[in-house]
CSV table of C-alpha atoms in Angstrom, one decimal:
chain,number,residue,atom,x,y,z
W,1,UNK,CA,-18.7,-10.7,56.9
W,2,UNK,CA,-20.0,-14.4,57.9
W,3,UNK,CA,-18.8,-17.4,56.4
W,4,UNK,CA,-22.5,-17.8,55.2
W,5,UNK,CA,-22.7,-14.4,53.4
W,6,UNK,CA,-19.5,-14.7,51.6
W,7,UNK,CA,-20.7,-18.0,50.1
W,8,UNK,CA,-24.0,-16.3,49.3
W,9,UNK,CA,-21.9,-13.3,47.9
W,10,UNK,CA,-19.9,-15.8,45.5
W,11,UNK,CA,-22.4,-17.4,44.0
W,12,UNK,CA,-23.9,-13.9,43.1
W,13,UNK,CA,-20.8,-13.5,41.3
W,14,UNK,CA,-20.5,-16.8,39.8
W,15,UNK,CA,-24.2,-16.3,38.3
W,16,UNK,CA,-23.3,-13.3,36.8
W,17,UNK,CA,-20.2,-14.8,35.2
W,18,UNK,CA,-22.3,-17.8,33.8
W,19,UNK,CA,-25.2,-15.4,32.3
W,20,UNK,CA,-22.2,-13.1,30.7
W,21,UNK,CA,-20.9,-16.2,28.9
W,22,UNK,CA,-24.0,-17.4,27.9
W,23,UNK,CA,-24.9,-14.1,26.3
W,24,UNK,CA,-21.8,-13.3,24.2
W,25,UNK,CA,-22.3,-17.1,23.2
W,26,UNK,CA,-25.7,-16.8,21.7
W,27,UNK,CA,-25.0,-13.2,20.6
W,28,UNK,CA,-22.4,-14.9,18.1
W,29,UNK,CA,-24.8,-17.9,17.9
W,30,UNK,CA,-27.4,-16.1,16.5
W,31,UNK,CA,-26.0,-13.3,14.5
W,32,UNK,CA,-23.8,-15.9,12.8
W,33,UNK,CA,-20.6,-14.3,13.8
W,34,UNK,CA,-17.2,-14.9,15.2
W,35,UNK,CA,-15.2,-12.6,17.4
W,36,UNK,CA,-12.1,-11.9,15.0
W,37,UNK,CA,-8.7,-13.4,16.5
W,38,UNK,CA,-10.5,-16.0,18.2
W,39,UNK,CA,-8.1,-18.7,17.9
W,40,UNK,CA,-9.3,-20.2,14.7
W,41,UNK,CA,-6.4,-20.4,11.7
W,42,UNK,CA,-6.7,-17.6,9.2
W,43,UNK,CA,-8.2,-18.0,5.7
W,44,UNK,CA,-5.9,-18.3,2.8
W,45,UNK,CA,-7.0,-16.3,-0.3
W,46,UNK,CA,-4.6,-15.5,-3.6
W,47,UNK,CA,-6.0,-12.4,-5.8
W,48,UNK,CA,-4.4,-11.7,-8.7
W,49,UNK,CA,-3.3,-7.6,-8.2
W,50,UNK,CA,-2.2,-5.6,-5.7
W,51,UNK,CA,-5.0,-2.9,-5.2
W,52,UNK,CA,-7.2,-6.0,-4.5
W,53,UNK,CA,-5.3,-6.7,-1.7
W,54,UNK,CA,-6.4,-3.8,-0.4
W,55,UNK,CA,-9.6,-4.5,-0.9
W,56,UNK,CA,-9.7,-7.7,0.7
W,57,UNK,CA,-7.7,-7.2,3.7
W,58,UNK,CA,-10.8,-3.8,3.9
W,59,UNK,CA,-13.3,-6.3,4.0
W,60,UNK,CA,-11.3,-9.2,5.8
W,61,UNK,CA,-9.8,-7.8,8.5
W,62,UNK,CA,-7.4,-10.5,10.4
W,63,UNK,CA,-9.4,-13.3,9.4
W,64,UNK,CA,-7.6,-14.1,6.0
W,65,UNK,CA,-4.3,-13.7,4.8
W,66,UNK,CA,-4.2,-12.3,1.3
W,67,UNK,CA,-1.4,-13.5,-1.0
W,68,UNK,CA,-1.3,-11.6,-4.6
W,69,UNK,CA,-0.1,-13.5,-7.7
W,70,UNK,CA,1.3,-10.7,-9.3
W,71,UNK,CA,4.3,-8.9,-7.2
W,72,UNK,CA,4.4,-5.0,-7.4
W,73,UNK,CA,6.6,-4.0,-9.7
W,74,UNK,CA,5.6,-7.0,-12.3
W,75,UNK,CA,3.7,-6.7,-15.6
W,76,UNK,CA,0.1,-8.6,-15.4
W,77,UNK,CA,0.3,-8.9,-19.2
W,78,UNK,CA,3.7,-10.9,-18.8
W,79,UNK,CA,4.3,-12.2,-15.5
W,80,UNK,CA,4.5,-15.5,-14.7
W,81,UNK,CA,3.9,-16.9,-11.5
W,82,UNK,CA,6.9,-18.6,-9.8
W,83,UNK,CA,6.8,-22.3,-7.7
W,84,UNK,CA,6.2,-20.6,-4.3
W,85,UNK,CA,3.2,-18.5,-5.8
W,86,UNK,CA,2.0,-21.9,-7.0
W,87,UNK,CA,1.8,-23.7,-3.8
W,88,UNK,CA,0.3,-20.9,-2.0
W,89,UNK,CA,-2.5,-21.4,-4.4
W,90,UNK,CA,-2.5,-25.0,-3.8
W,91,UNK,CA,-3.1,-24.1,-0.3
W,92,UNK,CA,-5.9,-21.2,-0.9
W,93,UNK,CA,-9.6,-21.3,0.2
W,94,UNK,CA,-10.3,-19.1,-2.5
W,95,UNK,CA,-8.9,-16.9,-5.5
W,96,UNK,CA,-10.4,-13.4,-6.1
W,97,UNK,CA,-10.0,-13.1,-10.0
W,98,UNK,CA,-10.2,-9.0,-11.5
W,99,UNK,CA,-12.3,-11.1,-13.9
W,100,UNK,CA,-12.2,-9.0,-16.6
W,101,UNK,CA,-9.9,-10.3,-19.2
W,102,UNK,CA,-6.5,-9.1,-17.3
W,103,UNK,CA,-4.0,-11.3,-19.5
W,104,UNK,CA,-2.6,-13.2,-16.4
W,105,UNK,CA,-5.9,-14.6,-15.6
W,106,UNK,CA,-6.7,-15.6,-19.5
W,107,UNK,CA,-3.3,-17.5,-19.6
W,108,UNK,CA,-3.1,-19.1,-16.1
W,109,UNK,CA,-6.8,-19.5,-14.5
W,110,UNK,CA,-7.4,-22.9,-15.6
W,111,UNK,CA,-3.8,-24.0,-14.3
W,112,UNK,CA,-4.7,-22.8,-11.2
W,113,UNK,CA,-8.0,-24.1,-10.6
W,114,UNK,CA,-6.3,-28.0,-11.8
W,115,UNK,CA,-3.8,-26.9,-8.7
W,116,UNK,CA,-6.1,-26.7,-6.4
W,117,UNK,CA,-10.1,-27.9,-7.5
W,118,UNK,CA,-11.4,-26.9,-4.0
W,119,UNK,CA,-10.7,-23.2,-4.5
W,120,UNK,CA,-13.7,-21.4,-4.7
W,121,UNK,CA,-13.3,-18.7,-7.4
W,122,UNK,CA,-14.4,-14.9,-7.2
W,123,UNK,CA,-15.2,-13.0,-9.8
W,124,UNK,CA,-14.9,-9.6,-8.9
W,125,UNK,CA,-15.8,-7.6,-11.9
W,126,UNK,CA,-18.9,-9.6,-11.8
W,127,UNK,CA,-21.4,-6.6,-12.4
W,128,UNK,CA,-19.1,-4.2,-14.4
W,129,UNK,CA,-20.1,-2.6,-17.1
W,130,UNK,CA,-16.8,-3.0,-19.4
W,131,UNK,CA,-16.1,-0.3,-22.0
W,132,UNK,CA,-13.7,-0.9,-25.4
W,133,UNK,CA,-10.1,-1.1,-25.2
W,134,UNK,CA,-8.7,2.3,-25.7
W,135,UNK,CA,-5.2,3.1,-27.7
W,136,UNK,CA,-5.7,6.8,-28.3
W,137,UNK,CA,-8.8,8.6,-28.8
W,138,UNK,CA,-9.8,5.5,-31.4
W,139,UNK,CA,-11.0,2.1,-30.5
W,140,UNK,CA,-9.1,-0.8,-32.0
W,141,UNK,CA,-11.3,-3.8,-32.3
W,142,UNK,CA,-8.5,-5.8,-34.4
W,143,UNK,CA,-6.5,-6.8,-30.8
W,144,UNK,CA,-6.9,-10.2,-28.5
W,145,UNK,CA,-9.6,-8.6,-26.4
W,146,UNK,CA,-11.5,-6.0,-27.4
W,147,UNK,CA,-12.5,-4.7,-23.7
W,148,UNK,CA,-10.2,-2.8,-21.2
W,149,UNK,CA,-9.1,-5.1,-18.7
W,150,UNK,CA,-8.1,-2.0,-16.0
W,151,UNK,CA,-11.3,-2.3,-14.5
W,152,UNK,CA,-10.7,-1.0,-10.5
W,153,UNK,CA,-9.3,2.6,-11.4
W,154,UNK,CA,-12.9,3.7,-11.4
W,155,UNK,CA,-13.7,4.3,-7.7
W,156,UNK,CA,-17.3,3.3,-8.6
W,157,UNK,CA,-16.0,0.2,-10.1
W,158,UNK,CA,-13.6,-0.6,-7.4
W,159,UNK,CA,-16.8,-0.3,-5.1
W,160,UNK,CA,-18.5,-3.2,-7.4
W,161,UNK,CA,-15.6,-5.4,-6.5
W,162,UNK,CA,-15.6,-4.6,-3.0
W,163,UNK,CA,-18.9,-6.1,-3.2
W,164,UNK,CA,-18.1,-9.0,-4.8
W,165,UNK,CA,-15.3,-9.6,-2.6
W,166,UNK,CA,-17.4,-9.5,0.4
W,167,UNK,CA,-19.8,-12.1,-1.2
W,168,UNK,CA,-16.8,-14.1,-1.5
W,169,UNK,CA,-15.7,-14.2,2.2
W,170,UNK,CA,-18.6,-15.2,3.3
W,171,UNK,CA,-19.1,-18.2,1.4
W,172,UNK,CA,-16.1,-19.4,2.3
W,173,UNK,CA,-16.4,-18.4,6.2
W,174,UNK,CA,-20.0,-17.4,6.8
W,175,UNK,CA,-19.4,-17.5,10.5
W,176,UNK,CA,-17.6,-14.1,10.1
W,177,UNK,CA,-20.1,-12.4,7.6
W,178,UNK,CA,-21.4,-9.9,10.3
W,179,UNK,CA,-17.8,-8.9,10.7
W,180,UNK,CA,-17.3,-8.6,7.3
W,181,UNK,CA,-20.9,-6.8,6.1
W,182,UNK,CA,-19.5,-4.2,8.8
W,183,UNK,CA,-16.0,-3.6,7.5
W,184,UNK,CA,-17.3,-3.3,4.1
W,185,UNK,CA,-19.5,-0.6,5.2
W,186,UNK,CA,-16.4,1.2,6.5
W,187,UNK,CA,-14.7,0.8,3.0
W,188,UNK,CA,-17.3,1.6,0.9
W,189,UNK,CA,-17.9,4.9,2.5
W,190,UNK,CA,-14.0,5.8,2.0
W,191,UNK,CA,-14.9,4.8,-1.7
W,192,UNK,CA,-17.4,7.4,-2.2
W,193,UNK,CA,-16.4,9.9,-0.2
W,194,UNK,CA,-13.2,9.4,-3.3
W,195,UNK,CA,-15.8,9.2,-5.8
W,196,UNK,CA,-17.6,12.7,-4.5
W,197,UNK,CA,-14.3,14.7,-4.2
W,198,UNK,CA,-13.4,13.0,-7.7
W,199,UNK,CA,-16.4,14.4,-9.2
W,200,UNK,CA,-16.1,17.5,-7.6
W,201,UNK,CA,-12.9,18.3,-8.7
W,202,UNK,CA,-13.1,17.2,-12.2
W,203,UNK,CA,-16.5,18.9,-12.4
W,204,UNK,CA,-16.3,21.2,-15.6
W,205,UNK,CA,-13.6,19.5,-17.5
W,206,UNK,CA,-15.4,17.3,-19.3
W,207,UNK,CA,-13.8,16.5,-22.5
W,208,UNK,CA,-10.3,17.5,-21.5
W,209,UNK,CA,-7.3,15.1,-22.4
W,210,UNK,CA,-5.1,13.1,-20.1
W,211,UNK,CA,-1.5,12.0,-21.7
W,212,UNK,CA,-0.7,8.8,-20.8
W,213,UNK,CA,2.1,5.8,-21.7
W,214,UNK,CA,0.2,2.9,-21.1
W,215,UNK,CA,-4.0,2.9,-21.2
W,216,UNK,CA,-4.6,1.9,-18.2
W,217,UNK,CA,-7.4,4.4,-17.1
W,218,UNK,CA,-9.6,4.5,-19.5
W,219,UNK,CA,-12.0,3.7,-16.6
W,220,UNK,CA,-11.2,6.7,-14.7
W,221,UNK,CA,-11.5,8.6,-18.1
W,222,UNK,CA,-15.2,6.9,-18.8
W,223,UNK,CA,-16.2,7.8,-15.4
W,224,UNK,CA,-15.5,11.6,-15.4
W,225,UNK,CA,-16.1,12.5,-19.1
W,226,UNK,CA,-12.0,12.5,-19.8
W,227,UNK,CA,-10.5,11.5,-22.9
W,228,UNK,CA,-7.5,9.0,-22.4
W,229,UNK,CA,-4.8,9.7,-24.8
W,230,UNK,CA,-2.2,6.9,-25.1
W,231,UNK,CA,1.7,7.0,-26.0
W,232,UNK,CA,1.5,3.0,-26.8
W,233,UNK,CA,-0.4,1.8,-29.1
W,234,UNK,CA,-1.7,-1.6,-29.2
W,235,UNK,CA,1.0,-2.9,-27.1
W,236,UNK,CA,3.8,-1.0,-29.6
W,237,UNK,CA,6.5,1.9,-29.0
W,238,UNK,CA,4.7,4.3,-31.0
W,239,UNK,CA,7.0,5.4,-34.2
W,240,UNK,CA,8.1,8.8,-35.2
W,241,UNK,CA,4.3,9.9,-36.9
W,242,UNK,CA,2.6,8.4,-34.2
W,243,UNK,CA,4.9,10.6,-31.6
W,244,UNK,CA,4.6,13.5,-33.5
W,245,UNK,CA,0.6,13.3,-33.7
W,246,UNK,CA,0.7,13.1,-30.3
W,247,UNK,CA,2.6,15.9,-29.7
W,248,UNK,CA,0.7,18.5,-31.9
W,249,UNK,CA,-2.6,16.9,-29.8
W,250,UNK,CA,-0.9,17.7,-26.2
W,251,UNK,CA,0.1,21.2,-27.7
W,252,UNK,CA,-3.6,21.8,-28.8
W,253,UNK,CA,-5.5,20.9,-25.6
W,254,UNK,CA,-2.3,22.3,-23.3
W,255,UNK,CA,-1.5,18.9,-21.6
W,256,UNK,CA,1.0,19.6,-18.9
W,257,UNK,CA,1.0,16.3,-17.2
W,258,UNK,CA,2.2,12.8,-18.6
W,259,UNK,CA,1.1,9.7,-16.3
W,260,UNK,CA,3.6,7.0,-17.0
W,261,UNK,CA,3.7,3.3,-15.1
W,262,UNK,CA,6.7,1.9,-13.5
W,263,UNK,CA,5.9,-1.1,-15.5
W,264,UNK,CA,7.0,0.2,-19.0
W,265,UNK,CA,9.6,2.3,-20.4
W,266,UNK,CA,9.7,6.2,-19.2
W,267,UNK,CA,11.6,7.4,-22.7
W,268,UNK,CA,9.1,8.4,-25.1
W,269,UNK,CA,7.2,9.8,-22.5
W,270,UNK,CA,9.8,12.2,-21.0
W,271,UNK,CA,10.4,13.1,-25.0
W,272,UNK,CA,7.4,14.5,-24.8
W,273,UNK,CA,7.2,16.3,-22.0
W,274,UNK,CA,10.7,17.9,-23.4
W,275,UNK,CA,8.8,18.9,-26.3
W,276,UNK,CA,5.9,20.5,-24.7
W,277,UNK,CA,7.0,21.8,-21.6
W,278,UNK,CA,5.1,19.1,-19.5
W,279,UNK,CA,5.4,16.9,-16.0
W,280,UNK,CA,5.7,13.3,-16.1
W,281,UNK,CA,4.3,11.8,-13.3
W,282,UNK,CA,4.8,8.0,-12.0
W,283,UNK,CA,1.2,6.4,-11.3
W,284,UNK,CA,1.2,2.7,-11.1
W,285,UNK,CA,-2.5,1.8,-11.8
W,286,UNK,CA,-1.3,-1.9,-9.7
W,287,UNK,CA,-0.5,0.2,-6.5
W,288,UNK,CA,-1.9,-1.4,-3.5
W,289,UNK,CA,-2.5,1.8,-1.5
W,290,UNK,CA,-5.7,2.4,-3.9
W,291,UNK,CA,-6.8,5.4,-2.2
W,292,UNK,CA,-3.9,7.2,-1.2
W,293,UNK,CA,-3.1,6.3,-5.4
W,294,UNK,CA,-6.4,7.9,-6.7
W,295,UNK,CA,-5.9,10.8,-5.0
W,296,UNK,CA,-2.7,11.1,-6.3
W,297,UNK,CA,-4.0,11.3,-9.7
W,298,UNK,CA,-6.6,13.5,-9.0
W,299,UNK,CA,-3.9,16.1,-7.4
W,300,UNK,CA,-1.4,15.7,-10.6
W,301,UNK,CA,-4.6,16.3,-12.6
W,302,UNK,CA,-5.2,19.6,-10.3
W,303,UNK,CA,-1.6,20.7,-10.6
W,304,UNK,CA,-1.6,19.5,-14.6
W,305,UNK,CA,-4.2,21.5,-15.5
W,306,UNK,CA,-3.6,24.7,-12.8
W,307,UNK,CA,-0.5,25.3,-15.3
W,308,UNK,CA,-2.0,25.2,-18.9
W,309,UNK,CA,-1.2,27.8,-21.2
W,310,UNK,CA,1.8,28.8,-19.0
């Protein structure tokens, strides 16, 4: 080959090179999106539960690091938020709030939003349709808020705030909404493929009971035509009548299956299940694996109610 022809034969290569950058350029150009990991500093976002970090790392990917203000293991009625907590929120582009009445948020929101003005805040029950709070199988308007706060264990709900969430990261980075809209997608269709088997297997059993410490699912419940059944009342270790209702009610409907929460006390509960021959089972409704943790509920449900009247 001639000196001529291997100049010739470079720039051939050269324009090729030139019209590949040009086109991933404007294809990010124009669809108003980033290629993730590109070198830019990650987002900082604080949400106050675990299962929303799921949800936003779903939706995020690697462009945000998600910091939650509530640790696993802690109490969202009672926890308070410790000095390293706050300066991550001090250093947040945005907060993703549960936004519907969760205690943490009543007590601390407007602390946090004096830490750091510049935060953009995410309401992500925005669109929920909330239902009264639940102690037994009464309603109890006499308490602080008269709406349950445990919005996200409804799969259809969680998909709400997936929603929202998604709104959220692209305000704050709309440069990487195309990536986001498309990791939604992916997420959203895990959702309702939970939310199809859900309703498959609880298909029949409306009106059955669930036993339960603290009422955390009376979403869940609402959603499926259960009836949520609560060992604590009001906040309150229930005393000896209360117990003992509850216990003639689990032997009447054949409850086999008691759904406690690593937050609170297991000793009534396993009382219980002494008396009336039944399983309790640790669910934390603040779990950040929130699918993996809905379908173990639904499988203690199927195993629960595969052993009545034994």
């Amino acid at each position: 080959m001639t000196a001529k022809m291997i100049r010739h034969r470079l720039k051939e290569i050269l324009g090729l090179v030139i019209i590949t950058v040009l086109s991933v350029t404007a294809m990010y150009l124009f669809t108003g999106t980033e290629p993730p990991g590109g070198g830019d500093e990650k987002l900082v976002v604080v949400a106050t539960i675990m299962p929303q970090k799921e949800f936003i790392e779903a939706v995020a990917g690697e462009r945000a690091e998600v910091t939650v203000l509530v640790p696993p293991g802690a109490d969202p009625h009672t926890y308070e938020p410790d000095p390293g907590t706050l300066k991550r929120v001090s250093e947040a582009d945005a907060y993703f709030i549960v936004g519907s009445g969760i205690e943490f948020e009543t007590q601390y929101l407007d602390r946090l939003r004096s830490i750091n003005p510049d935060m953009l805040i995410v309401n992500t029950s925005r669109g929920i349709r909330f239902i009264p709070t639940q102690g037994g199988d009464e309603h109890h308007e006499d308490i602080e808020s008269p709406y349950d706060p445990h919005v996200w264990t409804s799969p259809r709900n969680a998909m709400i705030m997936v929603r929202n969430t998604l709104e959220g990261l692209e305000r704050i980075d709309p440069q990487g909404s195309r990536y986001y809209q498309d990791n939604a997608n992916l997420y959203l269709e895990r959702l309702r493929e939970l939310d199809t088997k859900m309703k498959k297997t609880l298909e029949g059993r409306e009106g059955e009971a669930i036993l339960v410490y603290h009422p955390a699912w009376g979403y869940l419940c609402s959603e499926y035509g259960l009836r949520q059944v609560a060992i604590e009342r009001e906040g309150k270790e229930p005393g000896p009548g209360t117990l003992s209702d509850i216990i003639g009610k689990a032997r009447r409907t054949g409850i086999k299956v008691i759904f406690v929460s690593p937050q609170f006390s297991r000793k009534n509960a396993e009382m219980i299940a002494d008396e009336i021959g039944a399983e309790v089972v640790v669910v934390d409704p603040l779990n950040q694996n929130y699918i993996e943790n809905m379908e173990k509920i639904l499988r203690a449900l199927e195993n629960g109610w595969s052993h009545q009247g034994d």
